Coordinates of C-alpha atoms and ligand atoms in Angstrom, one line a residue:
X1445 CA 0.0 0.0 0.0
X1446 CA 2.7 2.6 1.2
X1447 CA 4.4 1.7 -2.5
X1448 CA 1.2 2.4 -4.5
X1449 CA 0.5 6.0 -2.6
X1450 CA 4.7 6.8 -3.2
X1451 CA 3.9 5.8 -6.9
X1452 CA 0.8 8.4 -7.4
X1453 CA 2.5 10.7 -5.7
X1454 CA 5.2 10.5 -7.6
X1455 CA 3.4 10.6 -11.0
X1456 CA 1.7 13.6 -9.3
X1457 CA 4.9 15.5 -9.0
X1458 CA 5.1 18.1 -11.9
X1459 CA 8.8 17.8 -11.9
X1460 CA 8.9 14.9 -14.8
X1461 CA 6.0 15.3 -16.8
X1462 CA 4.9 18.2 -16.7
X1463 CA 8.7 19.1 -18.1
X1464 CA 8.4 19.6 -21.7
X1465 CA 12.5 17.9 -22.0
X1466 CA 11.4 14.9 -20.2
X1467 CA 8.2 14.6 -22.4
X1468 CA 10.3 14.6 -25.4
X1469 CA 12.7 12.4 -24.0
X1470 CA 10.1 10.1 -22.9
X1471 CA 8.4 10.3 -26.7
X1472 CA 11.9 10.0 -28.5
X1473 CA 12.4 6.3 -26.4
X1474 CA 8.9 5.1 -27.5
X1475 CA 9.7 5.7 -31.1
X1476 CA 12.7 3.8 -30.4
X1477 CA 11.3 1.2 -29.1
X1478 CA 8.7 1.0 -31.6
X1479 CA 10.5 1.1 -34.3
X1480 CA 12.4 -1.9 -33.0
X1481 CA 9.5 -3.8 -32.7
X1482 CA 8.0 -2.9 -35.9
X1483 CA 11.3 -4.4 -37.5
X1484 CA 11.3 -7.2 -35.5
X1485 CA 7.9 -8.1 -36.2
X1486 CA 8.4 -7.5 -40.1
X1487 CA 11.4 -9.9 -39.8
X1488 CA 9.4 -11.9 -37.5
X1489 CA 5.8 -12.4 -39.7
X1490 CA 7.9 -12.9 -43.1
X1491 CA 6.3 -9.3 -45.0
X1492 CA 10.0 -8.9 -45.5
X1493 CA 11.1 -11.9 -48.3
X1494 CA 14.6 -12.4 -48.9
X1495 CA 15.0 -13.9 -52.7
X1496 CA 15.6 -18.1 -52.3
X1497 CA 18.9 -19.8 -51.9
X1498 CA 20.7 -23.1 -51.8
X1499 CA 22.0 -24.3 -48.8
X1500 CA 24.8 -23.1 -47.5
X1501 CA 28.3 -24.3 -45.7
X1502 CA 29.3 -22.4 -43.1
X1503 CA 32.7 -20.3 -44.0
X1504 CA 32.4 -20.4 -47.7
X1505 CA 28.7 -19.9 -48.2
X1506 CA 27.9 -20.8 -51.9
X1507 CA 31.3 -20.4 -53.0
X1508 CA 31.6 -24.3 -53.6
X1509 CA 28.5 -24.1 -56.3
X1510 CA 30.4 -22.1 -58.7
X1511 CA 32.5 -25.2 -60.1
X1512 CA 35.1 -24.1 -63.2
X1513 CA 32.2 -22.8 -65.4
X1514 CA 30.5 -20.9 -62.9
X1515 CA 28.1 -19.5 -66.0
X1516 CA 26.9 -22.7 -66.4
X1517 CA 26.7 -24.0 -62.8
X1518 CA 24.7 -20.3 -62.0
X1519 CA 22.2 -21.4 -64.4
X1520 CA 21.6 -24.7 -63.4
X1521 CA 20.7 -23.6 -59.6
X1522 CA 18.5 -20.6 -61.1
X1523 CA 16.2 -23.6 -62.6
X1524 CA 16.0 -24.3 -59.6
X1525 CA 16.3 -21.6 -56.8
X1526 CA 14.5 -19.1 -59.7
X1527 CA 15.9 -15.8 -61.4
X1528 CA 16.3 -13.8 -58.3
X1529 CA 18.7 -15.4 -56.0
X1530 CA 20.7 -14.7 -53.5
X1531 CA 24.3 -16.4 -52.8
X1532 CA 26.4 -16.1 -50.3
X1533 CA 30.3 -15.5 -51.6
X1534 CA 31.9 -16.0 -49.2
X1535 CA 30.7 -13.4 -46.9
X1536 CA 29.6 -11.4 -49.5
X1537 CA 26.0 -11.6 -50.6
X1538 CA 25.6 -11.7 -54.1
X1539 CA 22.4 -11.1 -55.6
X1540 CA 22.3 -13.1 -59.3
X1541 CA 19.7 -12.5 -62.0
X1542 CA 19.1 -15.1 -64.8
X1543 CA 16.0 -14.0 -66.7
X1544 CA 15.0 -11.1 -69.0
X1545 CA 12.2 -10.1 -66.4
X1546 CA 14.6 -9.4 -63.5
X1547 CA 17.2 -8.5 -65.6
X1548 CA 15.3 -5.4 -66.6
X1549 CA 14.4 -4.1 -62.8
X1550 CA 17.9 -4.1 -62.1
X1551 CA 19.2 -2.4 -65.3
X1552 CA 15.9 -0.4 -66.0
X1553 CA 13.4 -0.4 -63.2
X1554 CA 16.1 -0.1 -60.6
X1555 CA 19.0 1.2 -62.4
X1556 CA 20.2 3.9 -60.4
X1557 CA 20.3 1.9 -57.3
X1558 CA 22.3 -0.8 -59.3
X1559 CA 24.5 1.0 -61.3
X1560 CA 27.5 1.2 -59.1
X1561 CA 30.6 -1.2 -59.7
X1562 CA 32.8 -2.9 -56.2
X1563 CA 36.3 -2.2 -55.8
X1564 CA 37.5 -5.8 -55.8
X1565 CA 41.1 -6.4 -55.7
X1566 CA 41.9 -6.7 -59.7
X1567 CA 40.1 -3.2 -59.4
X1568 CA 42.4 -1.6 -56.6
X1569 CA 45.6 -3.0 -58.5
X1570 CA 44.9 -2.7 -62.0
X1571 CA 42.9 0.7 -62.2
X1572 CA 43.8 2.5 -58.9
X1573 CA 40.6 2.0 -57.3
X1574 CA 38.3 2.4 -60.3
X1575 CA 40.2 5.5 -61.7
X1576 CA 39.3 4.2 -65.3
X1577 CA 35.6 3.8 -66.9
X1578 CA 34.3 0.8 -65.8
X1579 CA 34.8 1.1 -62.1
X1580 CA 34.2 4.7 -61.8
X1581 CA 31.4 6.7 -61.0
X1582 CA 29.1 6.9 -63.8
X1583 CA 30.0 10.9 -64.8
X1584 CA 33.3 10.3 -66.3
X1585 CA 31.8 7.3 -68.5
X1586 CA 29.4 9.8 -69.5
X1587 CA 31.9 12.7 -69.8
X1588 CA 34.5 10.8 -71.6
X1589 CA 33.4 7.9 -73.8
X1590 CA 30.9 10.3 -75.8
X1591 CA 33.9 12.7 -75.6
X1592 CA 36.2 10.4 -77.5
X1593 CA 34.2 8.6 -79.8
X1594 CA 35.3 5.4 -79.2
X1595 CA 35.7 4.4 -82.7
X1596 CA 39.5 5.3 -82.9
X1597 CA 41.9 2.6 -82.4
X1598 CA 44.7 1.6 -80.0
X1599 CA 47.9 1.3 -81.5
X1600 CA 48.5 -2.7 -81.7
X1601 CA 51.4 -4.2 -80.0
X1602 CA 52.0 -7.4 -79.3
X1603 CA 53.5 -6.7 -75.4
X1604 CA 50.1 -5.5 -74.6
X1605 CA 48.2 -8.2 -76.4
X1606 CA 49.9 -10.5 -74.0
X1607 CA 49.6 -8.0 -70.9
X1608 CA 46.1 -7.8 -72.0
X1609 CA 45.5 -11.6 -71.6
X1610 CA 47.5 -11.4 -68.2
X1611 CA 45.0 -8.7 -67.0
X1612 CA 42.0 -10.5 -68.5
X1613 CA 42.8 -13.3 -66.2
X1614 CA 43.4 -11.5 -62.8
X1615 CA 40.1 -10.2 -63.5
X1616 CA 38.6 -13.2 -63.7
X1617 CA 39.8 -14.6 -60.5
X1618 CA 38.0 -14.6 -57.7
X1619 CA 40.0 -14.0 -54.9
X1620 CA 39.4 -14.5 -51.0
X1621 CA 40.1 -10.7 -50.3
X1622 CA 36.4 -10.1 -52.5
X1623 CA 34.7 -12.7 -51.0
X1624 CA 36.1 -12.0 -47.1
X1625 CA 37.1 -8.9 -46.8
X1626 CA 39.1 -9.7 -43.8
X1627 CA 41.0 -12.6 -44.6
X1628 CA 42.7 -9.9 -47.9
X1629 CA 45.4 -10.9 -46.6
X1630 CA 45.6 -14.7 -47.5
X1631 CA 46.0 -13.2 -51.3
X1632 CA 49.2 -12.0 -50.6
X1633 CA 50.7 -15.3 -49.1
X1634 CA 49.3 -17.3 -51.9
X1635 CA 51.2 -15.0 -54.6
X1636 CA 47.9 -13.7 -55.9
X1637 CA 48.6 -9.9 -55.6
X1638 CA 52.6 -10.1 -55.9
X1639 CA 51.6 -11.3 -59.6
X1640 CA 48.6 -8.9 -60.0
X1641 CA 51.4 -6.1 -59.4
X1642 CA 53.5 -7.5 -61.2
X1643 CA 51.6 -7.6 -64.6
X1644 CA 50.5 -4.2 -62.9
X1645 CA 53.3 -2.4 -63.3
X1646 CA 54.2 -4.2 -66.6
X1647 CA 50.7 -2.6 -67.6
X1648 CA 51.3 1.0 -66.5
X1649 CA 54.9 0.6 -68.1
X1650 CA 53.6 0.0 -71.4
X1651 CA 50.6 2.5 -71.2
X1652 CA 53.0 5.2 -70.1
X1653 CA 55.3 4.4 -73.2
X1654 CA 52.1 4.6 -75.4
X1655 CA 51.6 7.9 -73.8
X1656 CA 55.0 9.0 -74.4
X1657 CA 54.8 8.4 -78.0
X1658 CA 52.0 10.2 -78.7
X1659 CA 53.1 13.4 -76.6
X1660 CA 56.5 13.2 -78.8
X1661 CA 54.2 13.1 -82.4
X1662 CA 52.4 16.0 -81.3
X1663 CA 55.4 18.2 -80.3
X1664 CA 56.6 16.8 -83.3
X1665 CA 53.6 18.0 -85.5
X1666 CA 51.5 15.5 -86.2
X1667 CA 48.4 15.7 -88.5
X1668 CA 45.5 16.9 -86.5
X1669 CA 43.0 14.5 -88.3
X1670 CA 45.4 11.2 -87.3
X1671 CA 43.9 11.7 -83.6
X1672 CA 43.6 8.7 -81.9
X1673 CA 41.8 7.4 -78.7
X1674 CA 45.0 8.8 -76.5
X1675 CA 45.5 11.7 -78.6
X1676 CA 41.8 12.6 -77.2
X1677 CA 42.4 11.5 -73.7
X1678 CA 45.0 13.4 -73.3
X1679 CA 43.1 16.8 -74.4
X1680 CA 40.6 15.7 -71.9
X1681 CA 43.7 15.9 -69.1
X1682 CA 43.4 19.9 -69.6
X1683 CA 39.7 20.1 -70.1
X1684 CA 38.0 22.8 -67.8
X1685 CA 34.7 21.7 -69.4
X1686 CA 34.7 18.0 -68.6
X1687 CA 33.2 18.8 -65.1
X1688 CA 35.6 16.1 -63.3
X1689 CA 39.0 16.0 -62.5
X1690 CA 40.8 13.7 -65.1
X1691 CA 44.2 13.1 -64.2
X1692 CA 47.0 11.0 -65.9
X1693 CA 45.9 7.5 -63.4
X1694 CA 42.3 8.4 -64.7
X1695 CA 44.1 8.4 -68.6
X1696 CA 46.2 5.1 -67.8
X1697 CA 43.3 3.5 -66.1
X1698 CA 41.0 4.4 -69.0
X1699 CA 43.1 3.4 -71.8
X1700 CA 43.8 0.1 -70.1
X1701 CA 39.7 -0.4 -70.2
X1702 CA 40.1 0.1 -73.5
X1703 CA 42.3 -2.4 -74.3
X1704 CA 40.9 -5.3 -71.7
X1705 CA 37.1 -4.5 -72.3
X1706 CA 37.5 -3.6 -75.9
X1707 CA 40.0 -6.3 -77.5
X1708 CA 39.7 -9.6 -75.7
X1709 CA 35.9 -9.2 -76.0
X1710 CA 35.7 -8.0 -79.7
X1711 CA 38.3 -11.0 -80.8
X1712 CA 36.3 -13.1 -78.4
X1713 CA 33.1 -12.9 -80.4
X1714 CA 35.2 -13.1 -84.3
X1715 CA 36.6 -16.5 -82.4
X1716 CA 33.1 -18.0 -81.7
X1717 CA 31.3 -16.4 -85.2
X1718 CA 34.1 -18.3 -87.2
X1719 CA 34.0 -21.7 -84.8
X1720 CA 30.5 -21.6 -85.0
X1721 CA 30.6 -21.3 -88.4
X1722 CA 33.3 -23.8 -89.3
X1723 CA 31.0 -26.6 -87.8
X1724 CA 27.8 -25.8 -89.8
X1725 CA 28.6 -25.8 -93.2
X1726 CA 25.3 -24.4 -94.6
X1727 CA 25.4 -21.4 -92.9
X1728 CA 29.2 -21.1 -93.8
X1729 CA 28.4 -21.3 -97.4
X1730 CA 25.6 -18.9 -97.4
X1731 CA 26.9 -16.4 -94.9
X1732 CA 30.3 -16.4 -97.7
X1733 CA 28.2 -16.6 -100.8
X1734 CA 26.1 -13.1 -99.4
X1735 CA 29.1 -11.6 -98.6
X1736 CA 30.9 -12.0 -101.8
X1737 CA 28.0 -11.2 -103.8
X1738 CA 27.7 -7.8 -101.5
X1739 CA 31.4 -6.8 -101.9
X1740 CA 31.6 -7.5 -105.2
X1741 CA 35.2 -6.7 -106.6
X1742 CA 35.5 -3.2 -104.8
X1743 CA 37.6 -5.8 -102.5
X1744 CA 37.0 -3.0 -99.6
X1745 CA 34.4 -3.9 -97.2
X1746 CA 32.8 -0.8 -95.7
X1747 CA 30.0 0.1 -93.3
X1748 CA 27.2 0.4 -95.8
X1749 CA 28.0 -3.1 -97.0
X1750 CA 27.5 -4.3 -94.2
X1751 CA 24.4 -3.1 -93.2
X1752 CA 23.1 -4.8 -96.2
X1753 CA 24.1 -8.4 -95.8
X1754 CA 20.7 -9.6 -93.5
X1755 CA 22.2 -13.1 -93.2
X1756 CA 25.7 -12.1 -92.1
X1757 CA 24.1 -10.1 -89.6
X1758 CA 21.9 -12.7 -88.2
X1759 CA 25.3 -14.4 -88.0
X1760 CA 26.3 -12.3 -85.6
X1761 CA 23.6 -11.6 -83.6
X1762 CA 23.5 -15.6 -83.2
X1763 CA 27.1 -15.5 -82.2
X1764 CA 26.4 -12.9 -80.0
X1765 CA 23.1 -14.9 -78.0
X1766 CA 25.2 -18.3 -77.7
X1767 CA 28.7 -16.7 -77.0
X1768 CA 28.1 -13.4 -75.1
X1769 CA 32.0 -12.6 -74.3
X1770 CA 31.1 -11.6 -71.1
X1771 CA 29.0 -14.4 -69.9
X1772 CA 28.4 -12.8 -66.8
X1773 CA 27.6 -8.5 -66.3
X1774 CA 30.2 -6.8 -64.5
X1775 CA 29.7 -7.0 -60.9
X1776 CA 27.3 -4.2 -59.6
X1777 CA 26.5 -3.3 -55.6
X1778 CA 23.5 -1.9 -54.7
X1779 CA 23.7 1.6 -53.0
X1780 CA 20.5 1.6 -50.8
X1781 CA 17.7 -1.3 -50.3
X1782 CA 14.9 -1.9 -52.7
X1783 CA 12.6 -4.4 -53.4
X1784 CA 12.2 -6.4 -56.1
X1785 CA 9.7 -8.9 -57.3
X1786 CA 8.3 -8.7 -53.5
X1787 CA 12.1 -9.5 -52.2
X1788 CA 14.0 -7.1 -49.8
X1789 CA 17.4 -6.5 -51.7
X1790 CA 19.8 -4.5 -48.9
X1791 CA 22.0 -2.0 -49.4
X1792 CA 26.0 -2.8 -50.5
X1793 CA 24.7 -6.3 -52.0
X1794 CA 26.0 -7.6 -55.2
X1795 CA 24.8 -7.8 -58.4
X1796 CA 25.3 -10.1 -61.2
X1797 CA 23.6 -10.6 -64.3
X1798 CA 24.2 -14.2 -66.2
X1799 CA 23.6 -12.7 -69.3
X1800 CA 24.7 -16.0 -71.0
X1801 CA 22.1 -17.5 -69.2
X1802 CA 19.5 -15.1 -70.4
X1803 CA 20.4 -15.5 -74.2
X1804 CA 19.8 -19.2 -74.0
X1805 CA 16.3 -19.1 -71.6
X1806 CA 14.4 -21.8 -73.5
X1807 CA 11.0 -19.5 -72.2
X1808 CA 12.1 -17.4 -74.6
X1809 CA 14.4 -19.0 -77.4
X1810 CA 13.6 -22.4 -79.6
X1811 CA 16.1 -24.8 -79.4
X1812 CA 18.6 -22.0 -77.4
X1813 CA 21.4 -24.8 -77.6
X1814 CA 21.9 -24.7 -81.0
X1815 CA 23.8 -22.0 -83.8
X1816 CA 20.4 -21.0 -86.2
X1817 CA 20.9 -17.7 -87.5
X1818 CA 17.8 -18.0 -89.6
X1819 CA 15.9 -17.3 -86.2
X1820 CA 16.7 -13.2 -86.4
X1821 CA 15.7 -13.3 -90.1
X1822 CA 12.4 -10.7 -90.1
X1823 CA 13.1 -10.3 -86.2
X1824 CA 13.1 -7.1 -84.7
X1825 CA 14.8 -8.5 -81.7
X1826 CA 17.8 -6.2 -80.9
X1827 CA 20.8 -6.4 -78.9
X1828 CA 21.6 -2.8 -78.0
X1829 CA 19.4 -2.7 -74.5
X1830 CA 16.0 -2.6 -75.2
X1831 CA 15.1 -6.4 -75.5
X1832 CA 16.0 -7.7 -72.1
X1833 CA 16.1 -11.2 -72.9
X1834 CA 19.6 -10.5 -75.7
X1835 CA 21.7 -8.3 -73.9
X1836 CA 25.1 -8.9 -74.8
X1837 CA 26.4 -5.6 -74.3
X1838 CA 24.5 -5.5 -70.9
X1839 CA 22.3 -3.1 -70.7
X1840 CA 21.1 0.4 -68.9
X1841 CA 23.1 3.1 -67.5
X1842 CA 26.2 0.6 -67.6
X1843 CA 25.7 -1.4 -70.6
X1844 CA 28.7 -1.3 -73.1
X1845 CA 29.6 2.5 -74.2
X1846 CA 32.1 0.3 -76.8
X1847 CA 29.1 -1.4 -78.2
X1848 CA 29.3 0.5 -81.6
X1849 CA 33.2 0.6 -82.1
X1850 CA 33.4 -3.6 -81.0
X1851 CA 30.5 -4.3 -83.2
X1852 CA 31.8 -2.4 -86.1
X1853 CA 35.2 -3.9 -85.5
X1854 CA 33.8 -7.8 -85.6
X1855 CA 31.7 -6.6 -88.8
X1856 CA 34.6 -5.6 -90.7
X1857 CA 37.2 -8.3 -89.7
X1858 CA 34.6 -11.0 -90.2
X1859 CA 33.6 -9.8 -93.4
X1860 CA 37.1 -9.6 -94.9
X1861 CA 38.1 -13.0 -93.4
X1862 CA 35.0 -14.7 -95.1
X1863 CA 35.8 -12.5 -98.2
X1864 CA 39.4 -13.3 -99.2
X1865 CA 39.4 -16.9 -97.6
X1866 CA 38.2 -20.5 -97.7
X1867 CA 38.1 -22.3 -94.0
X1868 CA 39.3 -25.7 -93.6
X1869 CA 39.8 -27.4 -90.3
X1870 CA 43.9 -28.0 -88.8
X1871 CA 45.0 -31.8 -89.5
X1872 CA 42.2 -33.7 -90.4
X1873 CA 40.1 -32.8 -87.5
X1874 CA 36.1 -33.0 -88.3
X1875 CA 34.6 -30.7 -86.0
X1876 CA 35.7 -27.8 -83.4
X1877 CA 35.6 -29.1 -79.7
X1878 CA 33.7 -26.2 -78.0
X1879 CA 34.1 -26.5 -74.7
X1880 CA 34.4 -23.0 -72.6
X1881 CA 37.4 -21.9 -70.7
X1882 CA 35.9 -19.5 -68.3
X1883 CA 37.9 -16.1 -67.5
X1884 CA 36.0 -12.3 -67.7
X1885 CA 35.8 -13.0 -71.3
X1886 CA 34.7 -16.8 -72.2
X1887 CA 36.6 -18.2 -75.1
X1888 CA 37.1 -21.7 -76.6
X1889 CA 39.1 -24.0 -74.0
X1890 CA 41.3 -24.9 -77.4
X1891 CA 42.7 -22.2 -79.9
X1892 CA 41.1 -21.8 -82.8
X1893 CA 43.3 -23.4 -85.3
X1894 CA 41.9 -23.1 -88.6
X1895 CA 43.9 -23.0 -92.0
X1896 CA 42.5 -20.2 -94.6
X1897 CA 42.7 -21.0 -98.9
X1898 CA 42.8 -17.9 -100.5
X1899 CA 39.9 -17.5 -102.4
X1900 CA 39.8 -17.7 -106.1
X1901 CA 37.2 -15.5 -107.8
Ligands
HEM1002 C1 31.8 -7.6 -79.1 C2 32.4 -6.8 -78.3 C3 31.9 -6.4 -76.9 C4 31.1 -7.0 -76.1 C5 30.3 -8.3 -76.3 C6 31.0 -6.2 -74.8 C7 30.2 -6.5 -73.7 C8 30.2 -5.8 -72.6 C9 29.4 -6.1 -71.4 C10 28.4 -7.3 -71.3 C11 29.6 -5.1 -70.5 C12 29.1 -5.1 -69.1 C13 27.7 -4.5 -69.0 C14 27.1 -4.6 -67.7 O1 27.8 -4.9 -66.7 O2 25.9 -4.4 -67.6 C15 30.6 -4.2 -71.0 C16 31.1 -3.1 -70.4 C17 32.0 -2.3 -70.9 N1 32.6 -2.3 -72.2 FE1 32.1 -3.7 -73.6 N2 31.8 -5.2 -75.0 C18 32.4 -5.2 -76.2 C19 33.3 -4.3 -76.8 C20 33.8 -3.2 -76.1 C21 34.7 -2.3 -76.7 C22 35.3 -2.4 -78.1 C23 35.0 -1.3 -75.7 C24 35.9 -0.1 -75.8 C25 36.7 0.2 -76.8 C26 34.3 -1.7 -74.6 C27 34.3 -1.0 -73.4 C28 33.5 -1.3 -72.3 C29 33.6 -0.6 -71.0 C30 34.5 0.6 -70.7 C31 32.6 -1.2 -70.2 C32 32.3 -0.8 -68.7 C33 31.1 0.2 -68.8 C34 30.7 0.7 -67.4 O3 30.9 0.1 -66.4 O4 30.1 1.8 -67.4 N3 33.5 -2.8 -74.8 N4 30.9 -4.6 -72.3

């Protein structure tokens, strides 16, 4: 009893609530409290769905699903787990999309909150922490691929042919640094970044040379309208009106996209076209007969000739669908939490797109296994973004800005090698093997070894 009269007369007393500081105070802790419950509730009565996994093992998460083809072994657990799903690398959650339906809320519906790129480690040594296109923040793509029309070329050398392969493959690596972020340091005792700064350094060696040579032809005068890729880069070094600073790790780490998104990718696709080609004769004989009937004898193939050969451009756009060269998007991360197909997607997860696995979704293609080019004959199908379920090039705010200059460059070489030359296979084999070899771009496990017959008209 004496409790209950000290507590009345204690909630009598005007000293606590009828003190406008303790009535906030007191207001600000139910909110709290609230909002914890709310949460936990949510979390508690399922409205918040997290998109369907496989089981996991503790430590490594999914990491053991991805197997040496991870494209391929990807797409066999979406037909299972469905086109949303979340694995867990490691201890990174990565969020990966296999149809054309999810693939266009996170490049369309839901662009801006996917359109970031992670700083893995290939990132942080190859292109000082996403200094170049691909990893940077979307202005300078914006401000600097437009600005150099990317159809210039590189000069060709073979050094960076072979650094280019070297850098290809460190991209392609998944190492335990990206997947737990506090065990970076197990890459350096297994030798994984003394060799990624090793081909580094190589790398900037070479680019700097490049840019060397071209600052010693300007001083030395050369023609204005011989302007190359570089040539424009390194205008945009001094360029008040580019609206970013670009400074000369932005030009090395932009040139170096160049050369590893722009050649391995474009020689990628000529590989697969020609292999492809090579095993079905038919198409090989009308594809050549189209061509040569196109070019005629001006023995130049241009642009507009191109755009008039309909078969030899379903050609390609069937290489393209079974051989995307990058099988899977760049990684994205999200930069805040949405929701997507009724699943709660959280901030900083990541995002890949199997875009191989879209191109062959036998929802939407007929017999997606097999090389018809006939199938884009009188098809409107497109693969520069709009048609989510042939996306290529990716799609979206960080789809491929190269998409013009690569396509061009496969048209051309393409045309001129079906042109001048007939294809025969090396040593009496009867068919090309075509099993993958995975890396950022996937090419054929063995060479291409074909021997060309020059032509006779
Ligand atoms: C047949 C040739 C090519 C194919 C199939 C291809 C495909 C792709 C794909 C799938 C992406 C990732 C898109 C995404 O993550 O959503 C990409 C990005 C990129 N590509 Fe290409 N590409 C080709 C040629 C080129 C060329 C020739 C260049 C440059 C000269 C180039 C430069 C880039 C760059 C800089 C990015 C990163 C864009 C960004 O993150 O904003 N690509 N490419």
């Amino acid at each position: 009893m004496a409790v209950t009269i000290a507590v009345q007369q204690w909630f009598q007393q005007e000293t606590f609530f009828n003190n406008p500081l303790s009535l906030s105070l007191v207001f600000l802790f139910s909110l709290f409290f609230l909002s914890r419950f709310l949460r936990v509730w949510a979390v508690g009565s399922k409205s918040v769905k997290v998109p369907p996994s496989p089981p996991k093992l503790p430590l490594i998460g999914h990491l053991h699903h991805l197997g040496s083809l991870p494209h391929q072994s990807l797409r066999a657990l979406s037909l299972k787990y469905g086109p949303l799903m979340l694995l867990h690398l490691g201890y990174t959650p990565t969020l990966v999309v296999s149809s054309a339906k999810m693939g266009r809320e996170i490049m369309k519906t839901h662009d801006v909150v996917f359109s970031t790129r992670p700083i893995t480690t290939a990132v942080k040594e190859f292109l000082y922490s996403g200094k170049d296109v691909a990893f940077a923040p979307l202005v300078i793509t914006n401000n600097i691929i437009s600005r150099v029309a990317l159809g210039r070329s590189l000069e060709e050398k073979s050094v960076g042919a072979k650094l280019t392969k070297d850098v290809m493959e460190h991209f392609g690596v998944f190492s335990v640094g990206d997947m737990f972020p506090s065990l970076g340091w197990i890459d350096e005792l297994t030798g994984l970044k003394r060799r990624m700064r090793k081909t580094s350094s190589a790398m900037h060696r070479f680019l700097d040379e490049v840019v060397e040579e071209h600052l010693t032809s300007k001083k030395e005068g050369a023609q204005a309208d011989k302007k190359d890729l570089v040539d424009l880069l390194l205008e945009s070094e001094k360029d008040p009106t580019l609206g970013v600073e670009f400074t000369r790790e932005n030009l090395r780490a932009v040139i170096m996209d160049m050369f590893v998104a722009g050649t391995d990718t474009t020689y990628t696709t000529l590989e697969w076209a020609m292999a492809e080609l090579v095993n079905h004769p038919v198409a090989m004989k009308k594809v050549q007969e189209e061509v040569r009937k196109v070019i005629g004898n001006t023995t130049m193939v241009n642009e507009s000739d191109t755009s008039k050969m309909d078969y030899f451009n379903c050609v390609i756009k069937e290489t393209l669908r079974m051989h995307p060269a990058l099988v899977l998007s760049l990684p994205r991360v999200s930069t805040s939490s949405s929701v997507i197909e009724g699943y709660q997607i959280p901030d900083k997860t990541r995002v890949i797109v199997n875009l191989w696995a879209i191109c062959r979704d036998p929802e939407v293609w007929d017999k997606p296994n097999e090389f018809i080019p006939e199938r884009f004959m009188n098809n409107l199908i497109d693969f520069r973004g709009k048609d989510f379920e042939f996306i290529p090039f990716g799609a979206g705010r960080r789809g491929c800005p190269g998409l013009t200059f690569g396509l061009m460059s496969v048209e051309a070489i393409l045309a001129n090698l079906l042109y001048w030359f007939d294809w025969e296979l090396n040593g009496g084999a009867t068919k090309i093997d075509m099993t993958e070899a995975f890396g950022l771009s996937v090419h054929l496990e063995q060479p291409l070894r074909l021997v060309p017959k020059a032509h006779l008209f």
